Amino acid sequence: MFKLLSTTGEQSIDLQPDRTVVVGRAVTSDVPIYDPTISRRHAEVSLTEGGVKVKDAGSSNGTFLNGARVTEAVAVENDVITFGKVAFRVKEVSAPVVRPQVVPSPSAEFAGARAAGGTIVRQLPVSVSGGVPAIVTATPSGASHLKVTAQSLEELREKKLELLLEISKELSKQQELDRLLDKVVEFTFQVMNVDRVSILLLEPATGELVPRISRGRSAQSSASKHVPQSIARKVVEDRVAILSDNTAADERFKGKSILIQSVRSAMCTPLMGTDQKVLGILYVDNLTATHSFSDDDLKFLIAFGSLAAVAIENSQRSERLRREALVLSNFQRYFAPNLAAQIAQEEGAVQLGGRKRPVVIFFSDIRGFTTMSETMSPDDIATLLTEYFTEMVEIVFEHGGTLDKFMGDAIMALWGAPIAHEDDAHRAMACALDQLTALAKLNAKWKSQGRPELGIGIGINFGEVFAGNIGSDRRLEYTVIGDAVNTASRLCSSAGPNEILISEAFYEQLEQRPAVEALDSIQVKGKSKKVPVYRVKR
């Protein structure tokens, strides 16, 4: 007979003849291993003649025998089988056992950590996805507060698994985070006799626990939005699930919040994500009875918290994907692909509104296009503009610009919004020169095909504008508004075919200034002073 003993000594897998044991992260596995590298159904293990047969069940991170990845293999005495990154050594035993079980770590004893009514007696390696032990402050004297009745331990175990499975199914239906958290609290009251339930989530930017939902069973048991900070702090920092039988007398949890809230018995488990990061905490308590929770209650809360953590993570992922999809659907036409992806990953990218910021505004317009189009068919006009816009917009994107909009045969582009660079002025200038170079090549091709040639005028200005998202939650456009936009448009309309006119404000932003020719200042509507203008020499 053989069994598997983890190399850390925290778990063992006892094998029974003619029975296949499923190893995985799911709570319904025969041997649950709560590690992020373990798949929900990772591998199958069984006894075979002379050894242990292991079969990978299509896991993400693989099953290994003595360091070599295997699909199916037979291990013998002292061989090492590794599921993901959790290693077990094959050991020979003299007698079979009744069923697979998880054995608490022999090194889990704690000494000297005094609590009311006793000491911490053990650390249980029952975790969510990242190795969360459970601390029991004393041997509980009360009966379980879980609302599950059974005639035998085996029946109780089956009913608990069935209950967790049903809870998992229901939580997976909830995509919206607030509704999901509401469901978690609702299920907690349905399956456990507790007075209050609270969920706090960790804010990634600040590392602070933020209360998201807190509720009491009745109006008399008012639910504060804050769990006792001493308990919350220990749960997050030590990544342990806590059962405290007499919280007010527990020396580890001395604090005003304990006394103010009249907490008598409490349980709290961290909500662990798949990358072993704490997402938050799930906290329950009773306000009147000491010694009201049992060891089994804590184990169930850990398993329940694991399901809640998976659902929360899925909800957050779903919200992030929805937001990114919305940003991309609205903005991908206006930004270079890498810039659109960067904006999509930023929180608040699709919110309405904006702010004032200095930007470079770029206009280019086809000279005499209206007259030219009168002699062309609609199909020829569409073909010509498609080829022209495709080339010009690609050049804008190559230089990190933002396509603001098309206006007939004109293009409006920005640099410095929504993401600014130190060399935005240089990028815009290079874009203008490259557009004229590209247009010359297009004209040569069109001339050889007997098609009309184009000439464009370009105007560039620098100034402060209002930049932001204008529209609705479903349809947004990123644009800029202000006098600086009007000035750039006026410069463009004043430029001759294949000319680049720039304002003095833009010229001063350039570190490497091109050769220019000063022109007469122009009057812009809404401005009392004329705007100095330069023509870029080529």
Coordinates of C-alpha atoms in Angstrom, one line a residue:
M1 CA 0.0 0.0 0.0
F2 CA 1.1 3.5 -0.7
K3 CA 0.2 7.1 0.2
L4 CA 1.3 10.5 -0.9
L5 CA 2.9 12.9 1.6
S6 CA 3.5 16.5 0.7
T7 CA 7.1 17.6 0.9
T8 CA 6.1 20.3 3.4
G9 CA 4.4 17.7 5.6
E10 CA 1.1 19.6 5.6
Q11 CA -1.0 17.2 3.6
S12 CA -1.2 13.5 2.9
I13 CA -3.3 11.6 0.3
D14 CA -4.3 8.1 1.5
L15 CA -5.2 5.7 -1.3
Q16 CA -7.7 2.9 -1.2
P17 CA -7.6 -0.1 -3.5
D18 CA -10.0 0.1 -6.5
R19 CA -10.8 3.7 -5.9
T20 CA -9.6 6.7 -8.0
V21 CA -9.0 9.9 -6.1
V22 CA -9.5 13.3 -7.8
V23 CA -7.0 15.9 -6.8
G24 CA -7.9 19.6 -7.5
R25 CA -8.7 23.0 -6.2
A26 CA -12.5 22.6 -6.3
V27 CA -14.1 22.1 -2.9
T28 CA -15.8 19.0 -4.3
S29 CA -12.5 17.3 -5.1
D30 CA -11.7 14.1 -3.2
V31 CA -8.5 15.8 -2.1
P32 CA -8.8 19.6 -2.4
I33 CA -5.5 21.5 -2.7
Y34 CA -6.0 25.2 -2.3
D35 CA -3.1 26.5 -4.4
P36 CA -3.3 28.8 -7.4
T37 CA -1.2 26.5 -9.6
I38 CA -3.7 23.7 -9.1
S39 CA -6.6 23.4 -11.6
R40 CA -10.2 22.8 -10.3
R41 CA -9.9 19.2 -11.5
H42 CA -6.1 18.7 -11.8
A43 CA -5.3 14.9 -11.8
E44 CA -6.5 11.4 -10.9
V45 CA -4.5 9.2 -8.5
S46 CA -5.1 5.5 -7.8
L47 CA -3.2 2.4 -6.5
T48 CA -1.8 0.1 -9.1
E49 CA 0.4 -3.0 -8.9
G50 CA 3.7 -2.0 -7.3
G51 CA 3.0 1.7 -7.2
V52 CA 0.8 4.8 -7.6
K53 CA -0.8 5.6 -11.0
V54 CA -1.2 9.3 -11.7
K55 CA -3.1 10.7 -14.7
D56 CA -3.2 14.4 -15.5
A57 CA -6.8 15.6 -16.1
G58 CA -5.9 18.4 -18.6
S59 CA -4.6 20.8 -15.9
S60 CA -3.2 24.2 -16.8
N61 CA 0.1 23.9 -15.0
G62 CA 0.8 20.2 -15.5
T63 CA 1.5 17.1 -13.5
F64 CA 5.1 16.0 -13.0
L65 CA 6.9 12.8 -12.0
N66 CA 10.4 13.5 -10.7
G67 CA 10.5 16.8 -12.5
A68 CA 9.3 15.5 -15.9
R69 CA 5.8 16.5 -17.1
V70 CA 3.6 13.5 -17.6
T71 CA 0.1 12.7 -19.0
E72 CA 0.0 9.3 -17.3
A73 CA 2.6 7.5 -15.3
V74 CA 3.3 5.1 -12.4
A75 CA 5.3 6.3 -9.4
V76 CA 7.0 4.0 -6.9
E77 CA 8.5 4.4 -3.4
N78 CA 10.2 7.8 -2.9
D79 CA 9.2 9.2 -6.3
V80 CA 8.0 12.8 -6.3
I81 CA 4.7 13.7 -7.9
T82 CA 4.1 17.4 -8.4
F83 CA 0.6 18.9 -9.1
G84 CA 1.3 22.4 -10.5
K85 CA 3.9 23.5 -7.9
V86 CA 2.7 21.3 -5.0
A87 CA 4.9 18.3 -4.5
F88 CA 4.1 14.9 -2.9
R89 CA 6.5 12.0 -2.2
V90 CA 5.3 8.4 -2.6
K91 CA 5.5 6.5 0.8
E92 CA 4.7 2.9 1.5
V93 CA 2.3 2.2 4.3
S94 CA 1.5 -1.1 6.1
A95 CA -2.3 -0.9 6.1
P96 CA -5.1 0.7 4.1
V97 CA -7.2 3.5 5.4
V98 CA -11.0 4.1 5.0
R99 CA -11.1 7.1 2.7
P100 CA -9.0 10.0 1.3
Q101 CA -8.5 12.8 3.8
V102 CA -6.6 15.9 4.4
V103 CA -4.4 15.7 7.5
P104 CA -3.7 18.8 9.5
S105 CA 0.0 19.8 9.6
P106 CA 1.9 18.4 12.5
S107 CA 3.8 21.7 12.7
A108 CA 0.7 23.7 13.2
E109 CA 0.9 24.0 17.0
F110 CA 1.2 27.5 18.4
A111 CA 2.6 28.2 21.9
G112 CA 2.1 31.2 24.1
A113 CA -0.6 33.0 22.0
R114 CA -3.1 33.4 24.8
A115 CA -6.8 34.0 24.1
A116 CA -9.9 33.9 26.3
G117 CA -10.7 30.4 27.5
G118 CA -7.5 28.8 26.1
T119 CA -4.7 29.0 23.6
I120 CA -4.5 28.7 19.9
V121 CA -4.5 25.0 19.5
R122 CA -3.8 24.4 15.9
Q123 CA -3.4 25.9 12.4
L124 CA -5.5 24.1 9.8
P125 CA -4.2 24.1 6.2
V126 CA -7.7 24.6 4.9
S127 CA -7.4 27.5 2.5
V128 CA -8.8 29.3 -0.4
S129 CA -6.6 29.5 -3.4
G130 CA -3.4 30.7 -1.7
G131 CA -2.8 28.8 1.5
V132 CA -5.0 30.4 4.1
P133 CA -4.7 28.7 7.5
A134 CA -7.5 28.8 10.0
I135 CA -6.8 29.9 13.6
V136 CA -9.0 28.5 16.3
T137 CA -8.7 30.4 19.6
A138 CA -10.1 27.7 21.8
T139 CA -11.8 24.4 21.6
P140 CA -15.4 25.5 20.9
S141 CA -18.0 24.4 23.3
G142 CA -21.1 25.3 21.3
A143 CA -22.8 23.4 18.6
S144 CA -22.4 24.3 15.0
H145 CA -24.3 27.3 13.8
L146 CA -24.5 26.0 10.2
K147 CA -28.1 25.3 9.2
V148 CA -27.5 21.8 7.9
T149 CA -28.8 18.7 9.7
A150 CA -27.8 15.1 9.0
Q151 CA -27.9 11.6 10.6
S152 CA -24.2 10.9 10.1
L153 CA -20.9 12.7 9.5
E154 CA -20.8 11.3 6.0
E155 CA -24.3 12.7 5.2
L156 CA -23.3 16.0 6.8
R157 CA -20.3 16.2 4.6
E158 CA -22.3 15.4 1.5
K159 CA -24.9 18.1 2.3
K160 CA -22.2 20.7 2.9
L161 CA -20.7 20.0 -0.5
E162 CA -24.1 20.1 -2.1
L163 CA -24.8 23.4 -0.4
L164 CA -21.5 24.9 -1.5
L165 CA -22.1 23.7 -5.1
E166 CA -25.5 25.3 -5.2
I167 CA -24.1 28.5 -3.8
S168 CA -21.3 28.5 -6.4
K169 CA -23.9 28.1 -9.2
E170 CA -25.9 31.0 -7.9
L171 CA -22.9 33.3 -7.4
S172 CA -21.6 32.6 -10.9
K173 CA -24.8 34.1 -12.3
Q174 CA -24.1 37.5 -10.8
Q175 CA -21.9 39.7 -13.0
E176 CA -22.5 43.0 -11.3
L177 CA -20.3 43.4 -8.2
D178 CA -22.8 45.1 -5.8
R179 CA -25.5 42.6 -6.6
L180 CA -23.0 39.7 -6.1
L181 CA -21.9 41.0 -2.7
D182 CA -25.6 41.4 -1.7
K183 CA -26.1 37.7 -2.7
V184 CA -23.1 36.6 -0.6
V185 CA -24.5 38.3 2.5
E186 CA -28.0 36.9 1.7
F187 CA -26.6 33.3 1.5
T188 CA -24.6 33.8 4.7
F189 CA -27.8 34.6 6.7
Q190 CA -29.6 31.7 5.0
V191 CA -27.0 29.0 5.9
M192 CA -25.6 30.3 9.2
N193 CA -27.0 31.6 12.5
V194 CA -25.1 34.9 12.7
D195 CA -26.2 38.4 13.8
R196 CA -24.1 40.4 11.4
V197 CA -22.3 40.0 8.1
S198 CA -19.8 42.4 6.6
I199 CA -17.6 42.3 3.4
L200 CA -14.7 44.7 3.0
L201 CA -12.7 44.8 -0.2
L202 CA -9.0 45.8 -0.5
E203 CA -8.4 48.9 -2.6
P204 CA -5.5 48.1 -4.9
A205 CA -4.2 51.7 -5.2
T206 CA -4.1 52.4 -1.4
G207 CA -4.0 49.0 0.2
E208 CA -6.9 50.0 2.4
L209 CA -9.9 47.8 3.3
V210 CA -13.0 49.6 2.0
P211 CA -16.4 48.5 3.5
R212 CA -18.7 47.4 0.6
I213 CA -21.7 45.9 2.4
S214 CA -22.7 45.3 6.0
R215 CA -26.0 44.0 7.3
G216 CA -27.6 42.8 10.5
R217 CA -30.1 40.1 10.8
S218 CA -32.6 42.4 12.6
A219 CA -33.1 46.0 13.2
Q220 CA -31.9 45.5 16.8
S221 CA -28.5 44.1 15.6
S222 CA -27.3 47.3 13.8
A223 CA -24.6 46.5 11.3
S224 CA -21.7 48.8 11.5
K225 CA -19.8 49.4 8.3
H226 CA -16.5 48.5 10.0
V227 CA -15.5 45.2 11.5
P228 CA -13.1 45.4 14.5
Q229 CA -9.9 46.7 13.0
S230 CA -7.7 44.4 15.1
I231 CA -9.4 41.3 13.6
A232 CA -9.4 42.7 10.1
R233 CA -5.7 43.7 10.3
K234 CA -4.7 40.2 11.5
V235 CA -6.7 38.4 8.8
V236 CA -5.2 40.5 6.0
E237 CA -1.6 40.7 7.2
D238 CA -1.3 37.1 8.3
R239 CA -3.7 35.6 5.7
V240 CA -5.5 33.6 8.3
A241 CA -9.1 32.8 9.0
I242 CA -10.0 33.6 12.6
L243 CA -12.5 32.1 15.0
S244 CA -12.6 34.0 18.3
D245 CA -14.9 32.5 21.0
N246 CA -14.9 35.5 23.4
T247 CA -13.6 38.4 21.4
A248 CA -14.0 41.0 24.2
A249 CA -11.7 39.1 26.4
D250 CA -9.2 38.0 23.7
E251 CA -5.9 39.7 24.5
R252 CA -4.9 39.7 20.8
F253 CA -8.0 41.8 19.9
K254 CA -8.0 44.4 22.6
G255 CA -9.3 47.6 21.0
K256 CA -12.0 50.2 21.3
S257 CA -13.9 48.9 18.2
I258 CA -14.4 45.5 19.9
L259 CA -15.9 47.2 23.0
I260 CA -18.0 49.7 21.1
Q261 CA -19.6 47.1 18.9
S262 CA -20.1 44.7 21.8
V263 CA -18.7 41.8 19.7
R264 CA -18.8 38.5 21.6
S265 CA -18.0 35.8 19.1
A266 CA -16.6 36.4 15.6
M267 CA -15.3 34.6 12.5
C268 CA -13.4 36.2 9.7
T269 CA -11.8 34.8 6.6
P270 CA -9.7 36.5 3.9
L271 CA -11.0 36.4 0.3
M272 CA -8.1 35.1 -1.6
G273 CA -7.6 35.7 -5.4
T274 CA -6.0 33.2 -7.7
D275 CA -2.8 35.1 -7.7
Q276 CA -2.6 34.7 -3.9
K277 CA -3.5 38.4 -3.3
V278 CA -6.1 39.3 -0.7
L279 CA -9.2 40.7 -2.3
G280 CA -10.9 41.5 1.0
I281 CA -12.5 39.9 4.0
L282 CA -15.7 38.2 4.9
Y283 CA -16.7 38.8 8.5
V284 CA -19.5 37.4 10.7
D285 CA -20.3 37.8 14.4
N286 CA -22.7 37.2 17.3
L287 CA -23.3 40.1 19.7
T288 CA -24.6 38.2 22.7
A289 CA -23.3 34.6 23.0
T290 CA -19.7 33.7 23.7
H291 CA -18.4 30.3 22.4
S292 CA -21.1 30.3 19.7
F293 CA -19.1 29.1 16.7
S294 CA -17.6 25.7 16.1
D295 CA -14.5 24.6 14.3
D296 CA -16.8 23.2 11.5
D297 CA -18.4 26.7 11.2
L298 CA -15.0 28.2 10.5
K299 CA -14.1 25.5 8.0
F300 CA -17.4 26.1 6.2
L301 CA -16.8 29.9 6.2
I302 CA -13.4 29.4 4.6
A303 CA -14.9 27.3 1.8
F304 CA -17.8 29.7 1.4
G305 CA -15.3 32.6 1.3
S306 CA -13.3 30.8 -1.4
L307 CA -16.4 30.6 -3.6
A308 CA -17.2 34.2 -3.0
A309 CA -13.6 35.2 -3.8
V310 CA -13.8 33.4 -7.2
A311 CA -17.1 35.1 -8.0
I312 CA -15.7 38.5 -7.0
E313 CA -12.7 38.0 -9.1
N314 CA -14.8 37.0 -12.1
S315 CA -17.1 40.0 -11.6
Q316 CA -14.1 42.4 -11.5
R317 CA -12.7 40.7 -14.5
S318 CA -16.0 41.0 -16.4
E319 CA -16.4 44.6 -15.5
R320 CA -12.8 45.3 -16.7
L321 CA -13.4 43.5 -20.0
R322 CA -16.7 45.4 -20.4
R323 CA -15.1 48.7 -19.8
E324 CA -12.2 47.9 -22.1
A325 CA -14.5 46.8 -24.8
L326 CA -16.5 50.0 -24.5
V327 CA -13.4 52.1 -24.7
L328 CA -12.1 50.2 -27.7
S329 CA -15.5 50.3 -29.5
N330 CA -15.6 54.1 -29.1
F331 CA -12.0 55.0 -29.4
Q332 CA -10.1 52.5 -31.6
R333 CA -11.0 54.5 -34.7
Y334 CA -9.4 57.6 -33.2
F335 CA -6.3 56.3 -31.5
A336 CA -3.3 54.3 -32.6
P337 CA -4.0 50.6 -31.6
N338 CA -1.3 50.7 -28.8
L339 CA -2.7 54.0 -27.4
A340 CA -6.3 52.7 -27.5
A341 CA -5.2 49.6 -25.6
Q342 CA -3.4 51.8 -23.0
I343 CA -6.5 54.0 -22.5
A344 CA -8.7 50.9 -22.3
Q345 CA -6.7 49.7 -19.3
E346 CA -7.0 52.9 -17.4
E347 CA -9.7 53.3 -14.7
G348 CA -12.2 56.0 -15.5
A349 CA -11.2 56.1 -19.2
V350 CA -14.9 56.2 -20.4
Q351 CA -16.3 58.7 -17.9
L352 CA -18.0 61.7 -19.3
G353 CA -16.3 65.1 -18.9
G354 CA -12.7 66.2 -19.0
R355 CA -10.3 69.0 -18.0
K356 CA -8.2 71.8 -19.4
R357 CA -4.8 70.9 -20.7
P358 CA -2.2 72.2 -23.2
V359 CA -2.3 70.3 -26.5
V360 CA -1.1 70.6 -30.1
I361 CA -4.0 70.9 -32.6
F362 CA -3.4 69.8 -36.2
F363 CA -5.7 70.4 -39.2
S364 CA -5.1 69.3 -42.8
D365 CA -7.5 70.0 -45.6
I366 CA -7.6 69.2 -49.4
R367 CA -7.4 72.3 -51.5
G368 CA -10.1 72.8 -54.1
F369 CA -11.7 69.5 -53.4
T370 CA -15.3 70.8 -53.8
T371 CA -14.6 72.0 -57.4
M372 CA -12.7 68.7 -58.2
S373 CA -15.5 66.5 -56.9
E374 CA -18.0 68.1 -59.3
T375 CA -16.3 66.3 -62.2
M376 CA -16.0 62.9 -60.4
S377 CA -18.5 60.1 -59.8
P378 CA -19.5 59.3 -56.2
D379 CA -17.6 56.0 -56.4
D380 CA -14.4 57.8 -57.6
I381 CA -14.7 60.3 -54.8
A382 CA -15.1 57.6 -52.2
T383 CA -12.2 55.6 -53.6
L384 CA -9.9 58.7 -53.7
L385 CA -10.8 59.8 -50.1
T386 CA -10.4 56.3 -48.7
E387 CA -6.9 55.9 -50.1
Y388 CA -6.0 59.4 -49.0
F389 CA -7.4 59.2 -45.5
T390 CA -6.0 55.7 -44.9
E391 CA -2.5 57.0 -45.7
M392 CA -2.8 60.2 -43.7
V393 CA -4.4 58.7 -40.6
E394 CA -1.7 56.0 -40.5
I395 CA 0.9 58.7 -40.4
V396 CA -0.9 60.4 -37.5
F397 CA -0.9 57.1 -35.6
E398 CA 2.7 56.4 -36.4
H399 CA 3.7 59.7 -34.7
G400 CA 1.5 58.9 -31.6
G401 CA -1.3 61.4 -32.5
T402 CA -5.0 61.1 -31.8
L403 CA -7.4 61.3 -34.7
D404 CA -10.1 63.7 -33.4
K405 CA -12.4 63.6 -36.4
F406 CA -13.0 63.9 -40.1
M407 CA -14.8 67.0 -41.4
G408 CA -15.6 66.4 -45.0
D409 CA -12.2 66.2 -46.7
A410 CA -10.4 67.6 -43.6
I411 CA -8.6 65.8 -40.8
M412 CA -8.3 67.1 -37.2
A413 CA -5.6 65.5 -35.0
L414 CA -4.2 66.1 -31.5
W415 CA -1.0 65.6 -29.6
G416 CA -0.9 65.9 -25.8
A417 CA -4.3 64.4 -25.2
P418 CA -5.4 62.1 -23.8
I419 CA -1.8 61.0 -23.2
A420 CA 0.9 63.6 -23.3
H421 CA 4.6 63.2 -24.3
E422 CA 7.5 65.6 -23.9
D423 CA 8.0 65.8 -27.6
D424 CA 4.4 66.2 -28.8
A425 CA 5.3 69.3 -30.8
H426 CA 8.1 67.5 -32.6
R427 CA 5.8 64.6 -33.3
A428 CA 3.2 66.9 -34.9
M429 CA 5.7 68.6 -37.0
A430 CA 7.2 65.4 -38.2
C431 CA 3.7 64.2 -39.0
A432 CA 3.0 67.2 -41.2
L433 CA 6.2 66.8 -43.2
D434 CA 5.6 63.0 -43.6
Q435 CA 2.1 63.7 -44.8
L436 CA 3.3 65.9 -47.6
T437 CA 6.0 63.3 -48.6
A438 CA 3.4 60.6 -48.6
L439 CA 1.0 62.7 -50.6
A440 CA 3.7 63.3 -53.3
K441 CA 4.0 59.5 -53.7
L442 CA 0.2 59.1 -53.9
N443 CA 0.0 61.9 -56.5
A444 CA 2.6 60.1 -58.6
K445 CA 0.6 56.9 -58.5
W446 CA -2.7 58.7 -59.3
K447 CA -1.2 60.6 -62.2
S448 CA 0.1 57.4 -63.7
Q449 CA -3.5 56.0 -63.4
G450 CA -5.0 59.1 -65.0
R451 CA -6.6 60.2 -61.8
P452 CA -6.6 63.8 -60.3
E453 CA -3.8 64.9 -58.0
L454 CA -4.4 66.5 -54.6
G455 CA -2.9 69.4 -52.7
I456 CA -3.4 69.9 -49.0
G457 CA -3.0 72.8 -46.6
I458 CA -1.9 72.1 -43.0
G459 CA -2.3 74.3 -39.9
I460 CA -0.8 73.6 -36.5
N461 CA -1.3 75.5 -33.2
F462 CA -0.5 75.0 -29.5
G463 CA -2.6 76.1 -26.6
E464 CA -4.9 75.3 -23.7
V465 CA -8.2 73.6 -24.5
F466 CA -10.9 71.6 -22.8
A467 CA -10.2 68.0 -23.6
G468 CA -12.5 65.1 -22.7
N469 CA -15.2 62.6 -23.5
I470 CA -18.3 64.1 -25.0
G471 CA -21.5 62.1 -25.6
S472 CA -23.3 59.4 -23.6
D473 CA -22.3 56.2 -21.7
R474 CA -22.9 54.2 -24.8
R475 CA -21.4 56.5 -27.4
L476 CA -18.4 58.7 -26.5
E477 CA -16.1 60.8 -28.6
Y478 CA -12.9 62.3 -27.3
T479 CA -12.4 65.8 -28.5
V480 CA -11.1 69.3 -27.7
I481 CA -12.8 72.6 -27.5
G482 CA -11.4 76.1 -27.3
D483 CA -9.9 79.1 -29.0
A484 CA -6.7 77.2 -29.8
V485 CA -8.8 74.9 -32.0
N486 CA -10.3 77.8 -33.9
T487 CA -6.8 79.2 -34.4
A488 CA -5.5 75.9 -35.9
S489 CA -8.5 75.7 -38.2
R490 CA -7.9 79.3 -39.4
L491 CA -4.2 78.5 -40.1
C492 CA -5.2 75.5 -42.1
S493 CA -7.7 77.4 -44.2
S494 CA -5.1 80.1 -44.9
A495 CA -2.5 77.6 -46.1
G496 CA -1.9 77.1 -49.8
P497 CA -1.6 73.7 -51.6
N498 CA 1.1 71.7 -49.8
E499 CA 1.9 74.4 -47.3
I500 CA 2.4 74.1 -43.6
L501 CA 1.4 77.1 -41.5
I502 CA 2.2 77.2 -37.8
S503 CA 1.5 79.6 -35.0
E504 CA 4.1 81.4 -32.9
A505 CA 2.9 79.5 -29.8
F506 CA 3.6 76.1 -31.6
Y507 CA 6.9 77.3 -33.0
E508 CA 8.1 78.1 -29.5
Q509 CA 7.3 74.5 -28.4
L510 CA 9.7 73.0 -30.9
E511 CA 13.2 72.2 -29.6
Q512 CA 14.5 71.5 -33.2
R513 CA 13.0 74.3 -35.1
P514 CA 12.6 74.0 -38.9
A515 CA 13.4 76.8 -41.3
V516 CA 10.4 79.2 -41.4
E517 CA 9.2 82.3 -43.1
A518 CA 7.3 84.9 -41.2
L519 CA 3.9 85.9 -42.8
D520 CA 1.4 88.6 -42.0
S521 CA -0.4 88.0 -38.8
I522 CA -4.0 86.7 -39.2
Q523 CA -7.2 87.7 -37.4
V524 CA -9.0 84.9 -35.7
K525 CA -12.7 85.2 -34.8
G526 CA -13.1 85.9 -31.0
K527 CA -9.5 87.2 -30.6
S528 CA -8.7 90.9 -30.3
K529 CA -5.1 90.5 -31.2
K530 CA -3.8 89.0 -34.5
V531 CA -1.9 85.7 -34.4
P532 CA 1.7 85.7 -35.7
V533 CA 2.1 83.0 -38.4
Y534 CA 5.1 81.2 -39.9
R535 CA 5.3 79.2 -43.1
V536 CA 7.5 76.1 -42.8
K537 CA 10.1 75.9 -45.6
R538 CA 10.7 72.6 -47.2

